[in-house]
Short mmCIF file of C-alpha atoms in Angstrom, two decimals:
data_model
loop_
_atom_site.label_atom_id
_atom_site.label_comp_id
_atom_site.label_asym_id
_atom_site.label_seq_id
_atom_site.Cartn_x
_atom_site.Cartn_y
_atom_site.Cartn_z
CA UNK A 141 16.77 12.26 1.49
CA UNK A 142 15.74 10.95 5.21
CA UNK A 143 13.06 7.94 4.49
CA UNK A 144 12.73 4.36 3.13
CA UNK A 145 15.03 2.88 0.74
CA UNK A 146 14.85 -0.30 -1.39
CA UNK A 147 17.70 -2.57 -2.90
CA UNK A 148 17.97 -3.10 -5.71
CA UNK A 149 15.33 -1.53 -8.01
CA UNK A 150 15.83 -4.46 -10.76
CA UNK A 151 16.25 -8.20 -10.34
CA UNK A 152 16.38 -10.72 -12.63
CA UNK A 153 16.45 -14.49 -10.61
CA UNK A 154 16.42 -17.66 -12.34
CA UNK A 155 13.83 -20.35 -10.76
CA UNK A 156 15.03 -21.42 -7.83
CA UNK A 157 17.60 -18.66 -6.83
CA UNK A 158 17.69 -16.95 -3.42
CA UNK A 159 18.19 -13.31 -2.85
CA UNK A 160 17.97 -11.08 -0.08
CA UNK A 161 15.78 -7.52 -1.02
CA UNK A 162 16.90 -4.84 1.08
CA UNK A 163 15.19 -2.40 2.81
CA UNK A 164 16.34 0.48 5.30
CA UNK A 165 14.88 3.61 6.93
CA UNK A 166 16.33 6.42 8.77
CA UNK A 167 13.40 8.25 10.54
CA UNK A 168 13.69 5.73 13.74
CA UNK A 169 10.70 4.33 12.91
CA UNK A 170 9.72 1.36 14.44
CA UNK A 171 6.89 -0.26 11.86
CA UNK A 172 8.27 -2.17 9.47
CA UNK A 173 7.05 -3.56 6.43
CA UNK A 174 6.97 -6.09 2.83
CA UNK A 175 4.41 -6.06 0.53
CA UNK A 176 4.08 -7.17 -3.07
CA UNK A 177 1.52 -5.79 -5.94
CA UNK A 178 0.72 -7.61 -8.41
CA UNK A 179 -1.68 -6.09 -11.46
CA UNK A 180 -5.34 -5.84 -10.31
CA UNK A 181 -5.10 -7.30 -6.79
CA UNK A 182 -3.34 -4.79 -4.67
CA UNK A 183 -0.98 -5.03 -2.35
CA UNK A 184 -0.33 -7.57 -0.01
CA UNK A 185 0.99 -8.00 3.32
CA UNK A 186 3.94 -10.29 3.28
CA UNK A 187 5.88 -10.37 6.54
CA UNK A 188 5.68 -7.26 9.46
CA UNK A 189 7.84 -6.36 12.35
CA UNK A 190 6.65 -3.87 14.65
CA UNK A 191 10.05 -3.57 15.95
CA UNK A 192 13.23 -4.66 16.41
CA UNK A 193 13.38 -8.93 17.52
CA UNK A 194 10.16 -9.11 16.73
CA UNK A 195 8.37 -10.44 13.07
CA UNK A 196 4.81 -11.47 12.00
CA UNK A 197 3.66 -12.90 9.02
CA UNK A 198 0.68 -11.36 7.30
CA UNK A 199 -1.18 -12.23 4.12
CA UNK A 200 0.89 -13.92 2.18
CA UNK A 201 4.51 -15.31 3.61
CA UNK A 202 5.00 -17.97 2.62
CA UNK A 203 8.70 -18.82 0.17
CA UNK A 204 9.38 -15.68 2.42
CA UNK A 205 12.05 -15.22 5.13
CA UNK A 206 11.89 -12.07 7.36
CA UNK A 207 14.38 -10.89 9.91
CA UNK A 208 14.66 -7.30 11.75
CA UNK A 209 17.84 -6.99 13.77
CA UNK A 210 18.14 -3.88 14.12
CA UNK A 211 16.13 -0.81 14.06
CA UNK A 212 16.84 0.67 10.98
CA UNK A 213 16.87 -2.76 8.29
CA UNK A 214 14.10 -5.47 7.42
CA UNK A 215 15.33 -7.31 4.65
CA UNK A 216 13.05 -10.33 2.88
CA UNK A 217 14.61 -13.55 2.09
CA UNK A 218 13.09 -15.07 -1.08
CA UNK A 219 14.12 -18.84 -0.21
CA UNK A 220 13.79 -20.41 -3.40
CA UNK A 221 12.29 -18.35 -6.12
CA UNK A 222 9.75 -19.26 -8.64
CA UNK A 223 7.76 -17.84 -11.40
CA UNK A 224 4.41 -17.37 -9.04
CA UNK A 225 7.05 -14.38 -6.85
CA UNK A 226 7.14 -12.36 -9.68
CA UNK A 227 5.90 -9.01 -8.62
CA UNK A 228 6.55 -5.03 -7.62
CA UNK A 229 8.38 -5.30 -3.85
CA UNK A 230 7.37 -2.33 -1.76
CA UNK A 231 8.96 -1.65 1.61
CA UNK A 232 7.12 0.81 4.15
CA UNK A 233 7.54 2.13 7.54
CA UNK A 234 5.62 4.05 10.07
CA UNK A 235 5.99 5.00 13.34
CA UNK A 236 2.94 2.42 13.74
CA UNK A 237 1.42 -0.07 12.62
CA UNK A 238 -2.34 1.23 12.48
CA UNK A 239 -1.51 3.56 9.66
CA UNK A 240 -2.81 6.58 11.66
CA UNK A 241 1.29 8.26 11.10
CA UNK A 242 1.08 7.19 7.78
CA UNK A 243 3.23 4.95 5.74
CA UNK A 244 6.14 5.99 3.97
CA UNK A 245 6.99 3.08 1.48
CA UNK A 246 10.28 2.55 -0.53
CA UNK A 247 10.18 3.07 -4.60
CA UNK A 248 9.64 -0.78 -4.72
CA UNK A 249 12.07 -3.60 -6.14
CA UNK A 250 10.67 -5.41 -9.26
CA UNK A 251 11.33 -8.64 -9.76
CA UNK A 252 11.52 -11.03 -12.62
CA UNK A 253 11.61 -14.86 -11.95
CA UNK A 254 12.64 -17.24 -14.66
CA UNK B 139 -14.26 -12.42 -1.50
CA UNK B 140 -11.73 -10.10 -2.27
CA UNK B 141 -11.32 -7.83 2.01
CA UNK B 142 -11.16 -4.28 0.41
CA UNK B 143 -13.20 -3.97 -3.31
CA UNK B 144 -12.78 -1.07 -5.85
CA UNK B 145 -14.15 -0.10 -9.46
CA UNK B 146 -10.74 -0.31 -11.27
CA UNK B 147 -12.18 2.37 -13.40
CA UNK B 148 -10.91 3.45 -15.69
CA UNK B 149 -12.20 7.21 -14.94
CA UNK B 150 -11.72 9.86 -17.49
CA UNK B 151 -13.44 12.80 -16.39
CA UNK B 152 -12.28 16.43 -18.06
CA UNK B 153 -10.72 18.94 -16.00
CA UNK B 154 -13.09 20.85 -13.04
CA UNK B 155 -14.65 17.85 -12.93
CA UNK B 156 -16.14 17.04 -9.37
CA UNK B 157 -15.64 12.97 -9.42
CA UNK B 158 -16.54 9.61 -6.54
CA UNK B 159 -14.50 6.57 -5.41
CA UNK B 160 -16.04 4.17 -3.43
CA UNK B 161 -14.92 0.98 -1.90
CA UNK B 162 -16.34 -1.94 0.51
CA UNK B 163 -14.15 -3.61 3.20
CA UNK B 164 -15.25 -6.95 4.60
CA UNK B 165 -14.15 -7.43 8.10
CA UNK B 166 -16.67 -5.27 10.41
CA UNK B 167 -14.12 -5.41 13.08
CA UNK B 168 -11.39 -2.83 11.59
CA UNK B 169 -10.28 0.05 13.24
CA UNK B 170 -9.09 3.05 10.81
CA UNK B 171 -9.48 3.74 7.13
CA UNK B 172 -7.37 5.49 4.16
CA UNK B 173 -6.94 6.71 1.12
CA UNK B 174 -3.32 6.58 -1.01
CA UNK B 175 -1.83 7.86 -4.11
CA UNK B 176 -0.16 5.79 -6.39
CA UNK B 177 1.50 7.29 -9.95
CA UNK B 178 2.30 5.43 -12.79
CA UNK B 179 4.69 3.26 -11.61
CA UNK B 180 5.14 4.43 -8.11
CA UNK B 181 5.20 4.27 -4.99
CA UNK B 182 1.88 4.36 -2.78
CA UNK B 183 1.61 8.23 -0.69
CA UNK B 184 -0.78 8.69 1.99
CA UNK B 185 -3.52 10.78 0.44
CA UNK B 186 -5.35 11.01 3.88
CA UNK B 187 -6.76 9.12 6.82
CA UNK B 188 -11.03 8.48 6.82
CA UNK B 189 -12.91 9.64 10.16
CA UNK B 190 -16.33 8.44 10.80
CA UNK B 191 -17.82 12.21 11.22
CA UNK B 192 -16.22 12.62 7.22
CA UNK B 193 -13.34 14.86 6.49
CA UNK B 194 -12.20 17.07 4.06
CA UNK B 195 -8.80 18.02 2.84
CA UNK B 196 -8.96 21.18 -0.01
CA UNK B 197 -10.75 19.31 -2.75
CA UNK B 198 -10.46 16.21 -1.31
CA UNK B 199 -13.00 14.54 0.86
CA UNK B 200 -14.04 11.06 2.52
CA UNK B 201 -16.69 9.81 4.22
CA UNK B 202 -16.86 6.19 6.12
CA UNK B 203 -20.34 4.79 7.11
CA UNK B 204 -19.23 1.43 9.64
CA UNK B 205 -22.80 0.28 9.46
CA UNK B 206 -22.90 -0.14 5.25
CA UNK B 207 -18.66 -1.18 5.80
CA UNK B 208 -18.08 0.91 2.78
CA UNK B 209 -15.77 4.25 2.23
CA UNK B 210 -15.70 7.32 -0.22
CA UNK B 211 -13.38 9.84 -1.79
CA UNK B 212 -14.89 13.37 -3.67
CA UNK B 213 -12.50 14.77 -5.49
CA UNK B 214 -13.72 18.29 -6.46
CA UNK B 215 -12.81 20.78 -9.04
CA UNK B 216 -10.00 17.97 -10.70
CA UNK B 217 -7.00 18.99 -12.12
CA UNK B 218 -5.00 16.86 -14.70
CA UNK B 219 -2.10 16.20 -11.92
CA UNK B 220 -5.10 14.32 -9.47
CA UNK B 221 -4.41 11.57 -13.08
CA UNK B 222 -3.56 7.87 -10.77
CA UNK B 223 -4.20 5.14 -9.07
CA UNK B 224 -6.50 5.72 -6.11
CA UNK B 225 -6.14 3.05 -3.06
CA UNK B 226 -9.05 2.62 -0.37
CA UNK B 227 -6.80 1.23 2.71
CA UNK B 228 -8.24 -0.70 5.66
CA UNK B 229 -6.49 -1.42 9.11
CA UNK B 230 -7.11 -4.07 11.62
CA UNK B 231 -4.40 -4.59 14.50
CA UNK B 232 -0.82 -3.66 12.36
CA UNK B 233 -2.34 -5.62 8.69
CA UNK B 234 -3.18 -3.24 6.52
CA UNK B 235 -5.71 -4.37 3.44
CA UNK B 236 -5.23 -2.61 0.37
CA UNK B 237 -7.65 -2.30 -2.20
CA UNK B 238 -6.84 -3.10 -5.90
CA UNK B 239 -6.97 1.03 -6.42
CA UNK B 240 -8.99 2.95 -8.88
CA UNK B 241 -7.41 4.48 -12.19
CA UNK B 242 -8.67 8.31 -11.94
CA UNK B 243 -7.10 10.59 -16.10
CA UNK B 244 -8.22 13.83 -16.21
CA UNK B 245 -8.31 15.26 -19.71
CA UNK B 246 -7.95 18.49 -20.32
#
């Protein structure tokens, strides 16, 4: 099915470990983004990309890196995991960052850092 | 102060009731506005965009008041399937800011 695919769905990391959350879309969307969702705080934008080779920081970028080498893929790297990064992570894509076409979200990655 | 603020609820209403949610935003230069729906432990999904003139989609009506920086969502004739968390979303220059959501439970 067309859409946004995130892997893994669940992950437990130890403090200090690094990992990459994968995100792929097959809708030829130019805009992709990563959010984290914490209880009572809503989704917060980590990084976004308006096209291959272009990335920018969102509201909470510290501790995360991204790259966009292809239109389809937008991986999120945790450099040195901390308990404060325990959260649910959503990848989203759209034809445009303005949101007027709606964002399509992946099903999420539930990350626990111990 | 949060950029997008919503009453977290929960709103517990009987089937057939009319319920309204409100949202305020702090950035007066915000460009576009939306309501998303999120079911428990699922990803958010676009419910509807919000236009200055107000817009309706079936049982759902959205209103925007730019002067007061206020957005609303009205649900008429509530169904059990409307139970979810409703997220108010505001966009400025490719930066979509989400409210924390309002939880709605529709009971038989």
